[in-house]
Coordinates of C-alpha atoms in Angstrom, one line a residue:
M317 CA -83.7 221.4 47.4
I318 CA -82.0 218.0 47.7
F319 CA -78.7 217.6 45.9
V320 CA -77.2 214.5 47.5
A321 CA -78.3 211.3 45.8
K322 CA -80.3 209.4 48.4
W323 CA -83.2 207.0 48.2
F324 CA -86.7 208.3 48.8
L325 CA -87.8 205.6 51.3
D326 CA -91.0 207.0 52.8
V327 CA -93.0 210.1 53.7
K328 CA -94.4 211.0 57.1
V329 CA -97.0 213.5 58.0
L330 CA -96.4 215.1 61.4
G331 CA -98.9 217.7 62.4
D332 CA -99.3 220.1 59.4
K333 CA -95.8 219.3 58.0
C334 CA -94.6 216.6 55.6
F335 CA -91.2 215.0 55.8
L336 CA -89.5 212.9 53.2
E337 CA -87.5 210.1 54.8
L338 CA -84.3 209.6 52.7
Y339 CA -82.0 206.5 52.9
D340 CA -78.3 206.4 52.3
D341 CA -77.4 202.9 51.4
M342 CA -73.7 203.6 51.9
S343 CA -74.0 204.6 55.6
R344 CA -77.3 202.7 56.1
S345 CA -78.7 205.9 57.7
I346 CA -82.1 207.7 57.3
E347 CA -82.4 211.4 57.1
R348 CA -85.7 213.3 57.5
V349 CA -86.2 216.3 55.2
M350 CA -89.2 218.6 55.2
N351 CA -91.1 219.0 51.9
K352 CA -94.0 221.3 51.1
L353 CA -96.2 218.9 49.3
K354 CA -99.4 220.1 47.7
F355 CA -102.6 218.3 48.6
Y356 CA -105.4 218.5 46.0
G357 CA -109.1 218.7 46.7
Y358 CA -112.0 218.4 44.3
V359 CA -115.6 219.5 44.8
L360 CA -118.7 219.6 42.7
V361 CA -120.8 222.6 43.6
K362 CA -123.4 224.8 41.9
E363 CA -121.3 228.0 41.9
P364 CA -117.7 226.8 41.9
E365 CA -116.2 230.2 41.0
E366 CA -117.8 231.8 44.0
I367 CA -116.6 229.1 46.4
A368 CA -113.1 229.4 45.0
R369 CA -113.1 233.1 45.7
I370 CA -114.3 232.6 49.3
L371 CA -111.6 230.0 49.9
L372 CA -108.9 232.3 48.7
Y373 CA -110.3 235.4 50.5
E374 CA -110.5 233.4 53.8
N375 CA -106.9 232.1 53.3
L376 CA -108.2 228.6 53.7
V377 CA -106.2 227.3 50.7
N378 CA -103.0 228.1 48.7
E379 CA -104.8 228.0 45.3
A380 CA -108.4 227.5 44.1
W381 CA -109.7 227.5 40.5
V382 CA -112.3 225.8 38.3
E383 CA -111.6 223.2 35.7
D384 CA -113.6 221.1 33.2
W385 CA -113.5 217.4 33.8
Y386 CA -115.1 214.5 31.9
K387 CA -117.9 212.7 33.7
P388 CA -118.5 208.9 34.0
P389 CA -119.7 206.5 32.6
Y390 CA -118.5 207.2 29.1
Y391 CA -116.4 210.4 29.8
R392 CA -118.0 212.3 26.9
D393 CA -119.7 215.1 28.8
K394 CA -117.9 217.7 30.9
C395 CA -118.7 219.3 34.3
R396 CA -117.2 222.2 36.2
V397 CA -115.1 221.1 39.2
L398 CA -113.7 223.3 42.0
V399 CA -110.0 222.4 42.5
Y400 CA -108.0 223.7 45.5
T401 CA -104.6 223.0 47.0
T402 CA -103.1 223.3 50.4
N403 CA -99.6 222.5 51.8
S404 CA -101.1 221.3 55.1
F405 CA -102.5 217.8 55.4
E406 CA -104.4 218.9 58.6
N407 CA -106.0 221.7 56.6
Y408 CA -106.9 219.3 53.8
R409 CA -108.7 217.0 56.3
Y410 CA -110.4 220.1 57.8
L411 CA -111.7 221.2 54.4
Y412 CA -112.7 217.7 53.4
S413 CA -114.8 217.4 56.6
L414 CA -116.2 220.9 56.2
F415 CA -117.4 220.2 52.6
K416 CA -118.8 216.9 53.7
R417 CA -120.8 218.6 56.5
R418 CA -122.2 221.2 54.1
G419 CA -123.4 218.5 51.8
F420 CA -121.1 219.3 48.9
H421 CA -120.2 216.5 46.5
I422 CA -116.6 215.6 46.9
V423 CA -115.0 213.8 43.9
N424 CA -111.5 212.5 43.0
N425 CA -111.2 211.3 46.7
Y426 CA -109.3 208.2 45.6
P427 CA -106.4 207.3 46.1
H428 CA -105.0 208.6 49.4
P429 CA -104.3 212.4 49.0
L430 CA -100.6 211.7 49.9
I431 CA -100.2 209.5 46.8
E432 CA -101.6 212.2 44.5
A433 CA -99.4 214.8 46.2
L434 CA -96.3 212.7 45.5
Y435 CA -97.5 212.1 41.9
R436 CA -98.1 215.8 41.2
A437 CA -94.7 216.6 42.7
G438 CA -93.0 213.9 40.6
L439 CA -91.7 212.1 43.7
K440 CA -91.7 208.4 43.0
P441 CA -91.1 206.3 46.2
L442 CA -88.0 204.0 46.2
T443 CA -86.1 206.1 43.7
K444 CA -83.0 208.3 44.1
L445 CA -83.4 212.0 44.5
Y446 CA -81.1 214.4 42.7
G447 CA -83.0 217.6 43.4
G448 CA -86.0 215.7 42.1
S449 CA -87.1 212.1 41.5
T450 CA -85.5 210.2 38.7
W451 CA -85.9 206.5 37.8
D452 CA -84.5 204.2 35.2
P453 CA -85.8 200.6 35.3
R454 CA -82.3 199.4 34.7
E455 CA -81.2 200.8 38.1
H456 CA -80.6 198.7 41.2
D457 CA -82.6 198.9 44.3
P458 CA -81.3 200.3 47.6
V459 CA -79.2 197.9 49.7
I460 CA -81.3 197.5 52.8
D461 CA -81.2 195.0 55.7
Y462 CA -84.6 193.3 55.5
A463 CA -86.5 190.2 56.7
T464 CA -89.4 188.5 54.8
I465 CA -91.5 186.2 57.0
R466 CA -93.8 183.5 55.6
V467 CA -95.5 180.5 57.1
E468 CA -94.8 177.3 55.2
N469 CA -94.8 173.5 55.9
G470 CA -95.1 174.0 59.7
F471 CA -92.3 176.6 60.0
Y472 CA -91.8 180.3 60.0
I473 CA -89.5 180.9 57.1
V474 CA -87.3 184.0 57.6
E475 CA -85.5 185.3 54.5
T476 CA -82.8 187.9 55.0
N477 CA -79.8 189.4 53.2
D478 CA -77.7 186.6 54.6
G479 CA -80.0 183.6 53.6
V480 CA -83.0 181.7 54.8
E481 CA -83.7 180.3 58.3
A482 CA -86.7 178.2 59.5
V483 CA -88.0 178.2 63.0
Q484 CA -91.2 176.7 64.6
S485 CA -91.8 178.9 67.6
I486 CA -92.8 182.5 67.7
R487 CA -90.1 183.1 70.4
D488 CA -87.4 181.8 68.0
L489 CA -88.7 184.1 65.3
I490 CA -88.5 187.1 67.7
E491 CA -85.0 186.1 68.6
I492 CA -83.9 186.2 65.0
L493 CA -85.4 189.7 64.5
R494 CA -83.7 191.0 67.6
T495 CA -80.4 189.5 66.4
I496 CA -80.4 190.8 62.8
K497 CA -82.2 194.1 63.5
P498 CA -83.6 194.5 60.0
L499 CA -84.6 198.0 58.7
L500 CA -87.7 196.6 56.9
V501 CA -89.8 193.6 57.7
F502 CA -92.3 192.1 55.2
S503 CA -95.1 189.8 56.3
N504 CA -98.8 189.4 56.5
S505 CA -100.8 191.0 59.3
L506 CA -101.4 187.6 61.1
V507 CA -97.6 187.1 61.6
Y508 CA -97.3 190.8 62.7
F509 CA -100.1 190.4 65.4
A510 CA -98.6 187.1 66.6
V511 CA -95.3 188.8 67.2
I512 CA -97.0 191.7 69.0
N513 CA -99.0 189.4 71.2
E514 CA -95.7 187.7 72.3
D515 CA -93.4 190.7 72.5
E516 CA -94.8 194.1 71.6
G517 CA -91.4 195.8 71.8
V518 CA -89.8 193.8 69.0
V519 CA -92.0 195.5 66.3
K520 CA -90.3 198.8 67.2
T521 CA -86.9 197.4 66.3
P522 CA -87.3 197.8 62.5
Y523 CA -87.7 201.2 60.9
S524 CA -90.9 199.9 59.3
W525 CA -93.0 196.6 59.3
I526 CA -95.0 196.3 56.1
T527 CA -97.9 193.9 56.3
I528 CA -98.5 193.5 52.6
G529 CA -97.5 189.8 52.6
S530 CA -94.3 187.8 52.4
Y531 CA -93.1 189.5 49.2
T532 CA -89.4 190.3 48.6
P533 CA -88.2 193.9 48.7
H534 CA -87.7 194.1 44.9
I535 CA -91.4 193.2 44.4
V536 CA -92.7 195.6 47.0
F537 CA -90.4 198.4 45.8
E538 CA -91.6 198.0 42.2
W539 CA -95.2 198.3 43.4
C540 CA -94.4 201.4 45.3
R541 CA -92.8 203.0 42.2
L542 CA -95.6 202.0 39.9
S543 CA -98.4 203.3 42.1
Y544 CA -96.5 206.2 43.8
T545 CA -97.5 204.6 47.1
P546 CA -95.0 205.1 50.0
L547 CA -94.1 202.2 52.2
S548 CA -96.2 203.5 55.1
L549 CA -99.4 203.1 52.9
M550 CA -98.5 199.6 51.7
N551 CA -99.9 197.9 54.7
N552 CA -102.7 195.4 53.8
A553 CA -102.5 196.7 50.2
T554 CA -104.0 194.4 47.6
I555 CA -103.0 194.0 43.9
G556 CA -106.4 195.4 42.9
R557 CA -105.9 198.5 45.0
L558 CA -102.5 199.1 43.5
L559 CA -103.9 198.6 40.0
S560 CA -106.8 201.0 40.7
T561 CA -104.3 203.6 42.0
I562 CA -102.2 203.4 38.8
E563 CA -105.4 203.8 36.7
V564 CA -106.7 206.7 38.8
L565 CA -103.4 208.6 38.5
R566 CA -103.7 208.2 34.7
A567 CA -107.3 209.5 35.0
R568 CA -106.0 212.6 36.7
D569 CA -103.9 213.3 33.6
W570 CA -106.8 212.7 31.3
K571 CA -109.2 214.8 33.4
Y572 CA -111.5 211.8 34.0
L573 CA -113.6 212.3 37.1
V574 CA -113.6 209.6 39.8
D575 CA -116.9 209.7 41.6
R576 CA -117.2 206.9 44.3
E577 CA -120.9 207.7 44.7
W578 CA -121.6 206.7 41.1
S579 CA -121.8 203.1 40.0
R580 CA -121.9 201.5 36.6
V581 CA -125.3 200.0 35.7
E582 CA -125.1 196.8 33.6
G583 CA -127.8 195.8 31.1
F584 CA -130.3 193.1 31.9
R585 CA -129.4 189.5 30.8
T586 CA -131.4 186.4 30.6
I587 CA -130.2 183.1 32.2
D588 CA -129.4 181.8 28.8
E589 CA -127.4 184.9 27.9
L590 CA -125.4 184.7 31.2
F591 CA -124.7 181.0 30.5
V592 CA -123.3 181.8 27.0
W593 CA -121.4 185.0 27.6
D594 CA -120.6 185.3 31.3
R595 CA -118.0 182.4 31.4
G596 CA -114.3 182.3 32.1
G597 CA -111.4 181.1 29.9
S598 CA -111.1 177.8 28.2
I599 CA -110.3 174.9 30.6
H600 CA -110.6 171.4 29.1
Q601 CA -111.2 168.1 31.0
P602 CA -108.1 166.2 29.9
K603 CA -107.9 162.4 29.5
P604 CA -105.8 161.2 32.4
G605 CA -102.7 159.2 31.6
L606 CA -99.1 159.3 30.3
Y607 CA -98.1 161.3 27.2
W608 CA -94.8 161.4 25.4
N609 CA -93.1 164.3 23.6
V610 CA -95.4 167.1 24.9
C611 CA -94.9 170.8 24.2
Q612 CA -96.5 173.3 26.5
I613 CA -97.2 176.6 24.7
D614 CA -98.4 179.6 26.6
F615 CA -99.9 182.9 25.3
K616 CA -97.8 185.8 26.6
S617 CA -100.1 187.9 28.8
L618 CA -103.2 186.7 26.9
Y619 CA -105.9 188.6 28.8
P620 CA -103.9 191.9 29.1
S621 CA -103.0 191.6 25.4
I622 CA -106.7 191.3 24.5
I623 CA -107.5 194.4 26.6
V624 CA -104.9 196.4 24.7
K625 CA -105.5 195.0 21.2
L626 CA -109.3 195.6 21.4
N627 CA -109.0 198.8 23.4
V628 CA -111.2 197.4 26.2
S629 CA -112.1 199.7 29.1
G630 CA -115.3 200.4 31.1
E631 CA -115.9 203.6 29.1
T632 CA -115.2 202.1 25.7
V633 CA -117.6 199.1 25.8
N634 CA -121.1 199.7 24.6
D635 CA -120.5 203.5 24.3
P636 CA -123.8 204.8 22.7
Y637 CA -122.0 208.0 21.5
C638 CA -119.2 206.1 19.6
A639 CA -118.7 206.7 15.9
K640 CA -116.2 203.9 15.2
Q641 CA -117.1 200.6 16.8
L642 CA -115.4 197.2 16.8
I643 CA -118.0 194.4 16.4
T644 CA -117.1 190.7 16.7
Q645 CA -119.1 187.5 16.1
Y646 CA -118.1 186.0 19.5
T647 CA -119.3 188.7 21.9
P648 CA -122.6 190.6 22.0
H649 CA -120.8 193.8 23.0
K650 CA -119.3 196.6 20.9
V651 CA -116.0 198.3 21.7
C652 CA -115.4 202.0 20.8
L653 CA -112.2 202.8 18.9
D654 CA -112.7 206.6 18.7
R655 CA -110.1 207.1 21.5
D656 CA -107.8 205.2 23.7
G657 CA -109.4 203.3 26.6
L658 CA -108.0 204.2 30.0
V659 CA -107.5 200.6 31.2
A660 CA -106.0 199.6 27.8
S661 CA -103.6 202.5 28.0
V662 CA -102.4 201.5 31.5
I663 CA -102.1 197.8 30.6
S664 CA -100.2 198.6 27.5
N665 CA -97.5 200.4 29.5
L666 CA -97.3 197.6 32.0
I667 CA -96.9 195.0 29.3
D668 CA -94.0 197.0 27.8
L669 CA -92.4 197.2 31.3
K670 CA -92.7 193.5 31.8
D671 CA -91.1 192.8 28.4
L672 CA -88.3 195.1 29.4
Y673 CA -87.6 193.3 32.6
E674 CA -87.7 189.9 30.8
K675 CA -85.1 191.2 28.4
L676 CA -82.9 192.6 31.2
F677 CA -83.2 189.3 33.0
D678 CA -82.3 187.3 29.9
E679 CA -79.2 189.5 29.4
T680 CA -78.0 189.6 33.0
R681 CA -79.7 186.7 34.8
L682 CA -80.0 189.0 37.8
K683 CA -82.7 188.1 40.4
L684 CA -83.6 191.8 40.7
Y685 CA -85.1 191.9 37.2
D686 CA -86.9 188.6 37.5
E687 CA -88.6 189.7 40.7
R688 CA -89.5 193.1 39.2
R689 CA -91.0 191.2 36.2
S690 CA -93.0 189.1 38.7
A691 CA -94.3 192.3 40.4
V692 CA -95.6 193.7 37.1
K693 CA -96.9 190.2 36.1
W694 CA -99.0 190.1 39.4
I695 CA -100.7 193.3 38.4
L696 CA -101.3 192.2 34.8
V697 CA -102.8 188.9 36.1
A698 CA -105.1 190.9 38.4
S699 CA -106.1 193.4 35.7
F700 CA -108.4 191.0 33.9
G701 CA -110.3 189.8 37.1
Y702 CA -110.5 193.3 38.4
L703 CA -112.0 194.5 35.2
G704 CA -115.3 192.8 36.1
Y705 CA -115.1 193.4 39.8
R706 CA -118.0 195.4 41.2
N707 CA -115.6 198.0 42.9
S708 CA -113.5 198.5 39.8
I709 CA -113.5 202.2 39.0
F710 CA -112.8 201.8 35.2
G711 CA -114.1 198.3 34.6
S712 CA -117.5 196.7 33.9
V713 CA -119.0 193.2 33.6
S714 CA -119.5 193.9 29.8
A715 CA -115.8 194.7 29.4
H716 CA -114.9 191.5 31.3
E717 CA -117.2 189.5 29.0
V718 CA -115.5 190.9 25.9
V719 CA -112.1 189.7 27.2
T720 CA -113.3 186.2 28.2
S721 CA -115.2 185.7 24.9
T722 CA -112.2 186.8 22.9
S723 CA -109.9 184.5 24.9
R724 CA -112.1 181.5 24.2
F725 CA -112.3 182.4 20.5
V726 CA -108.5 182.9 20.2
T727 CA -107.8 179.6 22.1
A728 CA -110.2 177.7 19.8
E729 CA -108.5 179.2 16.7
A730 CA -105.0 178.2 18.1
I731 CA -106.2 174.6 18.5
R732 CA -107.5 174.5 14.9
K733 CA -104.2 175.8 13.6
I734 CA -102.2 173.3 15.6
L735 CA -104.4 170.5 14.3
K736 CA -103.7 171.6 10.7
L737 CA -100.0 171.4 11.5
G738 CA -100.5 167.7 12.2
F739 CA -100.3 167.7 16.0
R740 CA -102.8 166.8 18.8
V741 CA -103.8 169.1 21.6
I742 CA -104.2 167.0 24.7
H743 CA -105.1 169.7 27.2
V744 CA -106.0 173.4 27.4
L745 CA -105.7 175.3 30.6
V746 CA -106.8 179.0 30.1
D747 CA -103.8 180.3 28.2
S748 CA -101.7 177.1 28.1
L749 CA -101.9 174.5 25.2
F750 CA -100.4 171.1 25.7
V751 CA -99.4 169.6 22.3
E752 CA -98.5 165.9 21.9
G753 CA -96.0 164.5 19.4
V754 CA -93.5 167.4 19.3
E755 CA -90.1 165.8 19.1
N756 CA -87.9 168.6 20.4
L757 CA -87.7 172.2 21.7
D758 CA -86.9 173.7 18.3
E759 CA -90.1 172.2 16.8
C760 CA -92.0 173.5 19.8
R761 CA -90.7 177.0 19.2
E762 CA -91.6 176.8 15.5
I763 CA -95.2 175.8 16.4
A764 CA -95.5 178.8 18.8
E765 CA -94.1 181.2 16.2
V766 CA -96.3 180.0 13.3
V767 CA -99.5 180.0 15.4
G768 CA -98.7 183.3 17.1
D769 CA -98.1 185.1 13.8
E770 CA -101.3 183.8 12.3
L771 CA -103.4 184.8 15.3
G772 CA -101.8 188.1 16.1
Y773 CA -101.1 187.2 19.7
R774 CA -97.7 186.3 21.0
L775 CA -97.0 182.8 22.2
K776 CA -94.0 181.4 24.0
V777 CA -92.7 177.9 24.8
D778 CA -93.1 177.2 28.5
A779 CA -91.8 173.7 28.5
H780 CA -91.0 170.6 26.4
Y781 CA -91.6 167.3 28.2
I782 CA -90.0 163.9 27.4
W783 CA -93.1 162.6 29.2
L784 CA -96.1 164.3 30.9
Y785 CA -98.5 162.7 33.3
I786 CA -102.0 163.9 34.1
P787 CA -103.3 162.2 37.2
R788 CA -106.9 161.3 37.9
S789 CA -109.1 163.4 40.1
V790 CA -109.6 161.7 43.5
T791 CA -113.3 162.7 43.6
T792 CA -114.4 162.1 39.9
G793 CA -111.8 159.7 38.5
L794 CA -111.5 162.0 35.5
G795 CA -108.4 163.8 34.4
S796 CA -107.4 166.7 36.7
S797 CA -107.4 169.9 34.8
N798 CA -104.9 171.7 37.0
K799 CA -102.6 168.9 38.1
Y800 CA -99.8 167.5 36.0
Y801 CA -96.1 166.8 36.0
G802 CA -93.4 165.6 33.7
V803 CA -89.7 165.3 32.9
L804 CA -88.3 168.3 30.9
S805 CA -86.1 167.7 27.8
T806 CA -83.9 170.5 29.2
G807 CA -83.5 168.6 32.5
G808 CA -85.4 168.4 35.7
L809 CA -89.1 167.9 36.6
K810 CA -92.0 170.3 36.4
I811 CA -94.8 169.8 38.9
K812 CA -98.1 171.7 39.1
G813 CA -101.0 171.3 41.6
L814 CA -99.8 168.2 43.4
T815 CA -99.8 167.5 47.1
I816 CA -96.1 168.1 47.7
I817 CA -96.1 171.7 46.5
R818 CA -98.8 172.8 49.0
R819 CA -97.4 175.2 51.6
D820 CA -99.5 173.9 54.5
I821 CA -98.5 170.2 54.5
P822 CA -95.9 168.9 57.0
I823 CA -92.2 169.1 56.0
F824 CA -91.9 165.3 56.3
I825 CA -94.6 164.7 53.7
K826 CA -92.9 167.3 51.5
Q827 CA -89.5 165.6 51.9
I828 CA -90.8 162.2 51.0
G829 CA -92.7 163.6 48.0
S830 CA -89.5 165.3 46.8
R831 CA -87.6 162.0 47.0
V832 CA -90.4 160.2 45.1
F833 CA -90.3 162.7 42.2
E834 CA -86.5 162.7 42.2
E835 CA -86.8 159.0 41.3
L836 CA -89.2 159.8 38.5
A837 CA -87.0 162.6 37.2
S838 CA -84.3 160.1 36.2
A839 CA -86.7 158.3 33.8
K840 CA -86.3 159.1 30.1
N841 CA -88.2 156.1 28.6
A842 CA -90.9 153.6 29.4
V843 CA -88.5 151.0 30.8
E844 CA -86.8 153.5 33.1
L845 CA -90.1 154.9 34.2
R846 CA -91.4 151.5 35.3
K847 CA -88.3 151.0 37.4
A848 CA -88.5 154.6 38.8
I849 CA -92.1 154.1 39.9
C850 CA -91.1 150.9 41.8
R851 CA -88.4 152.8 43.6
A852 CA -90.8 155.7 44.3
V853 CA -93.4 153.3 45.8
E854 CA -90.6 151.8 47.9
V855 CA -89.7 155.3 49.3
I856 CA -93.4 155.8 50.2
E857 CA -93.8 152.4 51.9
N858 CA -90.6 153.0 53.9
A859 CA -91.9 156.3 55.1
E860 CA -95.2 154.7 56.1
R861 CA -93.3 152.2 58.2
M862 CA -91.3 155.1 59.9
L863 CA -94.6 156.8 60.7
M864 CA -96.3 153.7 62.2
N865 CA -93.1 152.9 64.2
R866 CA -93.1 156.5 65.5
E867 CA -89.6 157.2 64.2
V868 CA -90.5 160.7 62.8
D869 CA -89.8 163.8 64.8
I870 CA -93.1 165.5 65.7
K871 CA -91.7 168.8 64.5
L872 CA -91.6 167.4 61.0
L873 CA -95.4 166.5 61.2
V874 CA -96.7 170.0 61.9
F875 CA -99.3 171.5 59.6
S876 CA -99.3 175.3 59.1
R877 CA -102.1 177.6 58.1
E878 CA -102.1 181.4 58.1
G879 CA -105.8 181.2 58.9
K880 CA -108.8 183.5 58.6
V881 CA -110.0 186.4 60.7
S882 CA -113.2 184.6 61.5
Y883 CA -114.8 181.1 60.8
R884 CA -118.4 180.2 60.6
K885 CA -117.6 176.9 62.2
P886 CA -114.0 177.2 63.6
P887 CA -111.9 174.0 63.6
R888 CA -110.4 172.8 66.9
Y889 CA -107.0 174.3 66.4
A890 CA -108.5 177.7 65.7
I891 CA -110.4 177.6 69.0
L892 CA -107.3 176.6 71.0
S893 CA -104.8 178.9 69.4
K894 CA -104.3 182.1 67.4
P895 CA -103.2 182.5 63.8
P896 CA -100.9 181.7 62.1
Y897 CA -101.8 178.2 63.2
M898 CA -99.3 175.4 63.8
Y899 CA -101.0 172.1 64.5
V900 CA -100.7 168.3 64.3
A901 CA -103.2 165.5 63.5
T902 CA -104.4 163.7 66.6
R903 CA -107.1 161.2 67.4
T904 CA -109.4 164.0 68.6
G905 CA -108.8 166.2 65.5
F906 CA -106.2 168.8 64.7
T907 CA -104.5 170.0 67.9
P908 CA -102.2 173.1 68.2
L909 CA -98.5 172.0 68.6
N910 CA -98.1 173.9 71.9
A911 CA -101.2 172.2 73.3
L912 CA -100.0 168.7 72.5
E913 CA -99.4 166.9 75.9
D914 CA -98.6 163.4 74.8
L915 CA -97.1 161.9 71.6
D916 CA -99.5 159.0 72.0
E917 CA -102.3 161.4 70.9
V918 CA -100.8 161.8 67.4
D919 CA -102.8 160.1 64.7
Y920 CA -100.0 158.7 62.5
S921 CA -102.5 157.0 60.2
Y922 CA -103.6 160.4 59.0
Y923 CA -100.1 161.1 57.7
V924 CA -100.0 157.7 56.0
K925 CA -103.2 158.8 54.1
L926 CA -101.3 161.8 52.9
L927 CA -98.5 159.6 51.6
N928 CA -101.1 157.4 49.9
R929 CA -102.4 160.5 48.1
I930 CA -98.9 160.9 46.6
K931 CA -98.9 157.3 45.6
E932 CA -102.3 157.8 43.9
E933 CA -100.7 160.6 41.8
L934 CA -98.2 158.1 40.2
P935 CA -98.7 156.4 36.9
V936 CA -99.9 152.8 37.0
P937 CA -98.3 150.0 34.8
E938 CA -101.2 149.9 32.4
E939 CA -100.8 153.6 31.6
I940 CA -97.1 153.2 30.8
N941 CA -97.8 150.3 28.5

């Protein structure tokens, strides 16, 4: 029994023994403590009671018994399931292989048995242990020396406890890791393999290298807690996998069987039916141009809220055995209200947790709570898309269509109500409404409150713009649905979808773009905006002259791309180097930075084109008038 309060950092299986790895953030030390975790196995057999007796008689398991579990797809009917436990992971694997060879039907084999063992034992990773695992969302995270590595604007960006550092070579990155000696490193697998290829020994310096991506510790730790997934199992984890794990652990409590050999069969649809029902959310084609006094109102977690409000889950949609059904005019499907849907139940808890972190952040302004809120938000964002994914355990295409149909209906109703209030909606982007003619932030909040109360879905004010500009699409000349920027009435500039916020463009282009939009941010009326645009164009033209005169350091002209594992038709830089890629534009194409032999090869005109793209995203005088 553990009585000293230490952080449950990870779990390791060595032979037939399990060890909890406990971290003391006062001494920054790790202690390994043996723990007899129970591994659970589940098998469908014709005579489960007889097999249970044999397992116990042969001392192959600690426990064995038979339980009733609900079967998919609608979890109405029950079946008899053999359940057994063992304290040895090696023995669990032996029995799993034995049952597989004998042709027995193994069920509930997701997620990893170590995750279920921790869940059953009440051991939540990245929480403090006081004889058992306890957790309060208000608690802080362990103080750990870490490094988060991402590839951005031609550099490796290394974030640590002490700040942020940018380097361009893999050798410099390795030197930083050797100097700071982090306990945990977070990156994607491409960065990890690039480091290994250069110096295999450096990856042994940290206690653990987690290849889930360049997320901060607060985000990763929150995912570990929500899904009971230890750090050693977080490598290459996806948001969908984490969500499925959370759902399956809830299914264990509800005795819902998880059978990976079973797949949900969707009903036949005609082409016309698919065109009408199998669509995404509302995205309008806005009229390009300049708008004044614009309020951006967002639905708060629209898709997750629909899932919860309508009780949407794979087993509740089109349930033929349902007594109480929800029927709407905007979807062909029926949702059962006899009992809680599993997906709806999980999403409801996540929404409550996200709201709690938002409240804690508003009260304290601590980065910790904002990043935890982001961690939960990532899962909520994925919850809708994963609902219709073919590998989703508790989703279905029909459930997905219920949510999208409802979202389009709710958005249309919101537009109608805003029009009745005397305002004009200039753009709709899924769960965001852009309303013109709103004088101030208070009026914006009033609109959100009135419309939200009438619809029964929560809305929030995302931004109030003094002016908002929607640029034209380069290819069609029409308004870009996902590109816009504007000056906020609260100060500053908000930018979405433009060239300068891309992570793969060279830092020189990003710096010039930042200076351009700093000029625009000072404009509060039409006269000031005209002058600001003139200054912005001058900034771009000066940068173009610097490029053509070759006055820009080549290190500032490097593109970066994390890359793919494989290409159908690989670009030149992918042939000549390994990911993550660092390359420059040359007359012969994109060339890896370390393969560039002569600066005369650089195609400076290509970078001028990128600057012209920024210029094309600026308002023209006619639009200001």
